[in-house]
Amino acid sequence: MPRTICTAKMCEFGPHFEILQAGGFEVATVPSEVDLRKEPDRVVEQVESFDAILAGAEIYSREVLEQLPDLKVISRYGVGFDAVDLQAADDLGIAVTITPGVNHHSVAEQAFALLMGVARLTRSQDRAVRSGKWERALTPRVWGSTIGIVGLGRIGQAVATRAIGMGMKVLAYDPFPNQSFVAEHQIKLVDLNELLKQSDYVTLHLPVTSETIDIINKETLAKMKSGSVLINTARGGLVDEEALIEALQSGHLRAAGLDVFKKEPLPVESPLINLENVLLSCHIGGLDKESHRDAYAMAAQNIVKLYQGDWPEECVVNLKNTTGWQWPK
């Protein structure tokens, strides 16, 4: 009987157990006291005897993967896959899958929660009232402002429709946009420099690739409109945090709303912690009850499909030049 281990910290409940067991798998979980994000050296120890991993945010480097000879599939919960060395997975014949299309509404809601929290000074207002202060302040209106969406995939599109409902002007940058969606919603496509120049709010919805690492850096931050706001619910690797901190401290950026970071959990010594013009959350963009259920179900289904000889094309992110991949029986 093949074996699957669930490593994500929130995998204790959901439909994935039944799906995997019905597909012929023995299922185990990493002990609750072990956090593989904080203890990356323990990844091999925890997963080495398993055929498939329903994976969280832990790192699968080449060094790790080479120590897992039984591994056939890494099925990621969510749409990010930057924690996995895809070239190493290719070389070792390990399929890597994600769960597209299940959490885009949740991420879009979190992007707007951060945007509105920043726009209406939610953090400082809450603290002031709790401390007995009554500190009213004037802020720019969101209605009529311009939002620039960097990446117009499922999540970017979900942000766009919400922004339109909020009365915002929508700009978008995407190398391969969905033209029918753009036309239907009358979204203005621009290059990245123009988006940064014109937007009051810039929200990131790109994967981390060799082309997008630190796409927000000292140079691109300088191109952003003075007094604008950065929102990131995508990946911490998209932003040069030192450059962002400098832009926030100087006042060039009015504020930032951040759900993701270079290192997670965010170290308590990070200067971001003490900046008054930053609203922080702990990578919860894709986490609502519905997304949790559907993502774990799809992650489990991807494992079962691959075991049964099916190939979930839209979910597999590697092995692009491979034909005839089969689960060794």
Coordinates of C-alpha atoms in Angstrom, one line a residue:
M1 CA 0.0 0.0 0.0
P2 CA 1.5 3.4 -1.0
R3 CA 1.9 5.9 1.9
T4 CA 1.1 9.7 2.0
I5 CA 2.1 12.1 4.7
C6 CA 0.4 15.4 5.3
T7 CA 2.9 18.1 6.4
A8 CA 0.9 21.3 6.4
K9 CA 0.2 22.5 10.0
M10 CA -3.6 22.9 9.2
C11 CA -4.1 19.4 7.8
E12 CA -5.7 17.9 10.8
F13 CA -9.2 18.3 9.3
G14 CA -10.6 18.2 5.9
P15 CA -11.7 15.7 3.2
H16 CA -8.2 14.7 2.1
F17 CA -8.0 11.8 4.5
E18 CA -11.0 10.1 3.1
I19 CA -10.0 10.8 -0.5
L20 CA -6.5 9.3 0.0
Q21 CA -7.7 6.3 1.9
A22 CA -10.4 5.6 -0.7
G23 CA -7.6 5.8 -3.3
G24 CA -5.7 3.1 -1.6
F25 CA -3.2 5.1 0.5
E26 CA -2.1 4.8 4.1
V27 CA -2.1 8.3 5.5
A28 CA 0.0 9.9 8.3
T29 CA 0.6 13.4 9.5
V30 CA 3.7 15.1 10.9
P31 CA 3.5 15.3 14.7
S32 CA 1.8 18.6 15.8
E33 CA 4.8 19.7 17.8
V34 CA 7.0 19.7 14.7
D35 CA 7.0 22.8 12.5
L36 CA 9.0 22.0 9.3
R37 CA 9.1 25.7 8.4
K38 CA 11.0 26.4 11.6
E39 CA 12.9 23.1 11.6
P40 CA 13.9 22.5 7.9
D41 CA 16.6 20.1 8.9
R42 CA 13.9 17.7 10.1
V43 CA 12.1 17.4 6.7
V44 CA 13.9 14.3 5.6
E45 CA 13.5 12.7 9.0
Q46 CA 9.7 13.2 8.8
V47 CA 8.9 12.3 5.2
E48 CA 11.7 9.9 4.1
S49 CA 9.6 6.7 4.0
F50 CA 6.6 8.1 2.1
D51 CA 5.6 7.8 -1.5
A52 CA 3.7 11.1 -1.7
I53 CA 3.6 14.3 0.4
L54 CA 0.6 16.6 0.8
A55 CA 3.0 19.5 1.4
G56 CA 2.9 22.7 3.3
A57 CA 5.4 25.6 3.1
E58 CA 8.5 23.5 4.0
I59 CA 11.5 23.7 1.7
Y60 CA 12.3 20.8 -0.7
S61 CA 15.8 21.6 -2.0
R62 CA 17.8 19.3 -4.2
E63 CA 19.7 18.1 -1.1
V64 CA 16.4 17.1 0.6
L65 CA 14.9 15.5 -2.5
E66 CA 18.0 13.4 -3.2
Q67 CA 17.5 11.8 0.2
L68 CA 13.9 10.7 -0.6
P69 CA 14.3 7.8 -3.0
D70 CA 10.7 6.6 -2.4
L71 CA 9.1 9.9 -3.2
K72 CA 6.9 10.1 -6.4
V73 CA 4.7 13.2 -5.8
I74 CA 4.8 16.5 -3.9
S75 CA 1.3 17.8 -3.9
R76 CA 1.3 21.4 -2.7
Y77 CA -1.7 22.8 -0.9
G78 CA -2.1 26.2 -2.6
V79 CA -0.8 27.7 -5.8
G80 CA 2.8 28.5 -4.8
F81 CA 5.7 26.2 -5.6
D82 CA 8.8 28.3 -5.0
A83 CA 9.6 26.1 -2.0
V84 CA 10.4 23.2 -4.3
D85 CA 13.5 22.9 -6.5
L86 CA 11.6 22.0 -9.7
Q87 CA 14.8 21.2 -11.7
A88 CA 15.8 18.7 -9.0
A89 CA 12.3 17.3 -9.0
D90 CA 12.5 16.9 -12.8
D91 CA 15.9 15.2 -12.6
L92 CA 14.5 12.8 -10.0
G93 CA 11.2 12.1 -11.7
I94 CA 9.1 13.6 -8.9
A95 CA 5.8 15.2 -10.0
V96 CA 5.0 18.5 -8.3
T97 CA 1.4 19.7 -8.2
I98 CA -0.6 22.7 -7.0
T99 CA -4.3 23.5 -6.4
P100 CA -5.3 26.3 -8.8
G101 CA -8.7 27.9 -8.8
V102 CA -9.7 27.1 -5.2
N103 CA -8.5 30.1 -3.1
H104 CA -8.5 33.1 -5.4
H105 CA -11.5 34.7 -3.7
S106 CA -9.9 34.2 -0.3
V107 CA -6.7 35.9 -1.4
A108 CA -8.6 38.7 -3.1
E109 CA -10.5 39.3 0.1
Q110 CA -7.3 39.5 2.1
A111 CA -5.8 41.9 -0.3
F112 CA -8.8 44.2 0.2
A113 CA -8.8 43.7 3.9
L114 CA -5.2 45.0 4.0
L115 CA -5.9 47.7 1.5
M116 CA -8.9 49.0 3.5
G117 CA -7.1 48.5 6.8
V118 CA -4.3 50.7 5.6
A119 CA -6.6 53.2 3.9
R120 CA -8.8 53.7 7.0
L121 CA -5.9 53.6 9.6
T122 CA -7.5 50.6 11.2
R123 CA -4.4 49.6 13.2
S124 CA -3.7 53.0 14.8
Q125 CA -7.4 53.8 15.3
D126 CA -8.0 50.5 17.1
R127 CA -5.0 51.1 19.4
A128 CA -6.0 54.7 20.1
V129 CA -9.5 53.9 21.1
R130 CA -8.3 51.0 23.3
S131 CA -5.9 53.4 25.1
G132 CA -8.6 56.0 25.7
K133 CA -7.5 58.4 23.0
W134 CA -9.7 59.9 20.3
E135 CA -7.4 60.6 17.4
R136 CA -9.4 61.4 14.3
A137 CA -7.6 61.8 11.0
L138 CA -8.2 62.6 7.4
T139 CA -7.3 60.0 4.8
P140 CA -7.6 59.8 1.0
R141 CA -10.8 58.2 -0.2
V142 CA -10.5 54.8 -1.8
W143 CA -13.4 55.4 -4.2
G144 CA -12.0 57.0 -7.3
S145 CA -8.4 56.1 -6.6
T146 CA -6.3 54.0 -8.9
I147 CA -5.3 50.4 -8.2
G148 CA -2.5 48.7 -10.2
I149 CA -2.8 44.9 -10.3
V150 CA 0.5 43.2 -11.0
G151 CA -0.5 39.8 -12.4
L152 CA -4.0 39.3 -13.8
G153 CA -4.5 35.6 -13.3
R154 CA -7.3 34.1 -11.3
I155 CA -6.4 36.1 -8.1
G156 CA -5.7 39.3 -10.0
Q157 CA -9.0 39.0 -11.7
A158 CA -10.8 38.5 -8.4
V159 CA -9.1 41.6 -7.1
A160 CA -10.1 43.5 -10.2
T161 CA -13.8 42.8 -9.9
R162 CA -13.8 43.8 -6.3
A163 CA -11.9 47.0 -7.1
I164 CA -14.4 47.9 -9.8
G165 CA -17.2 47.4 -7.2
M166 CA -15.3 49.8 -4.9
G167 CA -15.4 52.5 -7.6
M168 CA -11.6 52.3 -8.3
K169 CA -9.9 52.8 -11.6
V170 CA -8.1 49.6 -12.5
L171 CA -4.8 49.3 -14.2
A172 CA -3.1 45.9 -14.8
Y173 CA 0.2 44.5 -15.9
D174 CA 0.4 40.9 -17.1
P175 CA 2.6 39.5 -19.9
F176 CA -0.2 37.1 -21.0
P177 CA -3.5 38.7 -19.9
N178 CA -6.9 37.1 -20.4
Q179 CA -8.1 39.5 -23.1
S180 CA -11.8 38.6 -22.8
F181 CA -11.7 39.4 -19.1
V182 CA -9.9 42.7 -19.9
A183 CA -12.4 43.6 -22.5
E184 CA -15.5 42.6 -20.4
H185 CA -14.4 44.7 -17.4
Q186 CA -12.7 47.5 -19.4
I187 CA -9.4 47.2 -17.6
K188 CA -6.5 49.3 -18.9
L189 CA -3.4 47.2 -19.6
V190 CA -0.1 49.1 -19.1
D191 CA 3.5 48.2 -18.7
L192 CA 4.9 47.8 -15.2
N193 CA 6.6 51.2 -15.1
E194 CA 3.4 53.0 -16.1
L195 CA 1.4 51.1 -13.6
L196 CA 3.8 52.0 -10.8
K197 CA 3.7 55.7 -11.9
Q198 CA -0.1 56.0 -12.0
S199 CA -1.3 53.8 -9.1
D200 CA -2.4 54.9 -5.7
Y201 CA -2.4 51.2 -4.6
V202 CA -0.2 48.5 -6.1
T203 CA -1.1 44.9 -5.4
L204 CA 1.0 41.9 -6.3
H205 CA -0.4 38.7 -7.7
L206 CA 2.6 37.0 -9.4
P207 CA 4.4 33.7 -8.7
V208 CA 8.0 33.8 -7.7
T209 CA 10.3 32.9 -10.7
S210 CA 13.8 33.9 -11.8
E211 CA 12.1 36.9 -13.6
T212 CA 10.0 38.1 -10.7
I213 CA 12.3 37.7 -7.7
D214 CA 12.5 41.2 -6.1
I215 CA 10.4 42.7 -8.8
I216 CA 9.7 45.4 -6.2
N217 CA 13.1 46.8 -5.4
K218 CA 14.8 50.1 -4.9
E219 CA 14.5 51.0 -8.6
T220 CA 10.8 50.1 -9.0
L221 CA 9.8 51.5 -5.6
A222 CA 11.3 54.9 -6.7
K223 CA 9.0 54.7 -9.7
M224 CA 5.9 54.3 -7.5
K225 CA 3.7 57.3 -7.0
S226 CA 4.7 59.4 -3.9
G227 CA 2.3 58.6 -1.1
S228 CA 1.1 55.3 -2.7
V229 CA 0.6 52.0 -1.0
L230 CA 2.0 48.5 -1.6
I231 CA -0.1 45.4 -0.9
N232 CA 1.5 41.9 -1.1
T233 CA -0.6 38.8 -0.6
A234 CA 1.4 36.7 -3.2
R235 CA 4.9 35.8 -2.2
G236 CA 7.5 37.4 0.0
G237 CA 10.2 36.8 -2.7
L238 CA 8.6 39.4 -4.9
V239 CA 9.8 42.2 -2.7
D240 CA 13.2 43.5 -1.6
E241 CA 12.3 44.1 2.0
E242 CA 15.2 46.3 2.8
A243 CA 14.3 48.6 -0.1
L244 CA 10.7 48.6 1.0
I245 CA 11.6 49.5 4.6
E246 CA 13.6 52.4 3.3
A247 CA 10.7 53.6 1.1
L248 CA 8.3 53.4 4.1
Q249 CA 10.7 55.1 6.5
S250 CA 11.4 58.0 4.1
G251 CA 7.7 58.5 3.5
H252 CA 7.9 57.9 -0.2
L253 CA 5.3 55.2 0.3
R254 CA 2.4 56.1 2.6
A255 CA 2.0 52.5 3.8
A256 CA 2.1 48.8 3.0
G257 CA -0.1 45.8 3.7
L258 CA 1.8 42.6 3.9
D259 CA 0.6 39.0 4.2
V260 CA 3.8 37.3 3.0
F261 CA 7.5 37.8 3.7
K262 CA 11.0 36.7 2.6
K263 CA 11.3 34.6 5.8
E264 CA 8.2 33.1 7.4
P265 CA 7.3 33.4 10.2
L266 CA 8.5 37.0 10.1
P267 CA 11.4 37.4 12.5
V268 CA 10.5 39.6 15.5
E269 CA 13.7 41.6 14.9
S270 CA 12.5 42.7 11.4
P271 CA 12.2 46.5 11.2
L272 CA 8.8 45.9 9.6
I273 CA 7.4 45.0 13.0
N274 CA 7.9 48.5 14.4
L275 CA 6.8 50.5 11.4
E276 CA 3.6 52.3 12.2
N277 CA 2.6 52.5 8.5
V278 CA 2.7 48.8 7.9
L279 CA -0.3 46.4 8.4
L280 CA 0.8 42.8 8.8
S281 CA -0.8 39.3 8.7
C282 CA 0.6 35.8 8.8
H283 CA 0.2 34.4 5.3
I284 CA -3.5 33.8 5.6
G285 CA -4.6 35.1 2.2
G286 CA -5.6 31.7 0.9
L287 CA -7.2 30.5 4.1
D288 CA -10.9 30.6 4.5
K289 CA -12.9 27.5 5.4
E290 CA -14.1 26.9 1.8
S291 CA -10.6 27.3 0.3
H292 CA -9.1 25.1 3.0
R293 CA -11.6 22.3 2.2
D294 CA -11.3 22.6 -1.5
A295 CA -7.5 23.0 -1.7
Y296 CA -6.9 19.9 0.5
A297 CA -9.4 17.9 -1.5
M298 CA -7.7 18.9 -4.8
A299 CA -4.2 18.2 -3.4
A300 CA -5.4 14.7 -2.4
Q301 CA -7.1 14.1 -5.7
N302 CA -3.9 15.0 -7.5
I303 CA -2.0 12.3 -5.7
V304 CA -4.7 9.7 -6.4
K305 CA -5.0 10.7 -10.0
L306 CA -1.3 10.3 -10.5
Y307 CA -1.3 6.9 -8.8
Q308 CA -4.1 5.8 -11.0
G309 CA -2.3 6.8 -14.2
D310 CA -4.2 10.1 -14.8
W311 CA -2.2 13.3 -15.5
P312 CA -3.9 16.5 -14.0
E313 CA -2.3 18.8 -16.5
E314 CA -3.4 22.1 -15.1
C315 CA -2.1 21.1 -11.6
V316 CA 1.4 19.7 -12.5
V317 CA 4.0 22.5 -12.6
N318 CA 7.1 20.5 -13.7
L319 CA 8.1 17.6 -15.9
K320 CA 7.1 19.7 -18.9
N321 CA 9.3 17.8 -21.3
T322 CA 8.5 14.4 -19.9
T323 CA 6.1 11.9 -21.5
G324 CA 4.9 8.7 -20.2
W325 CA 5.4 9.4 -16.5
Q326 CA 4.2 6.6 -14.4
W327 CA 3.9 5.9 -10.8
P328 CA 6.3 2.9 -10.2
K329 CA 4.3 0.1 -8.8

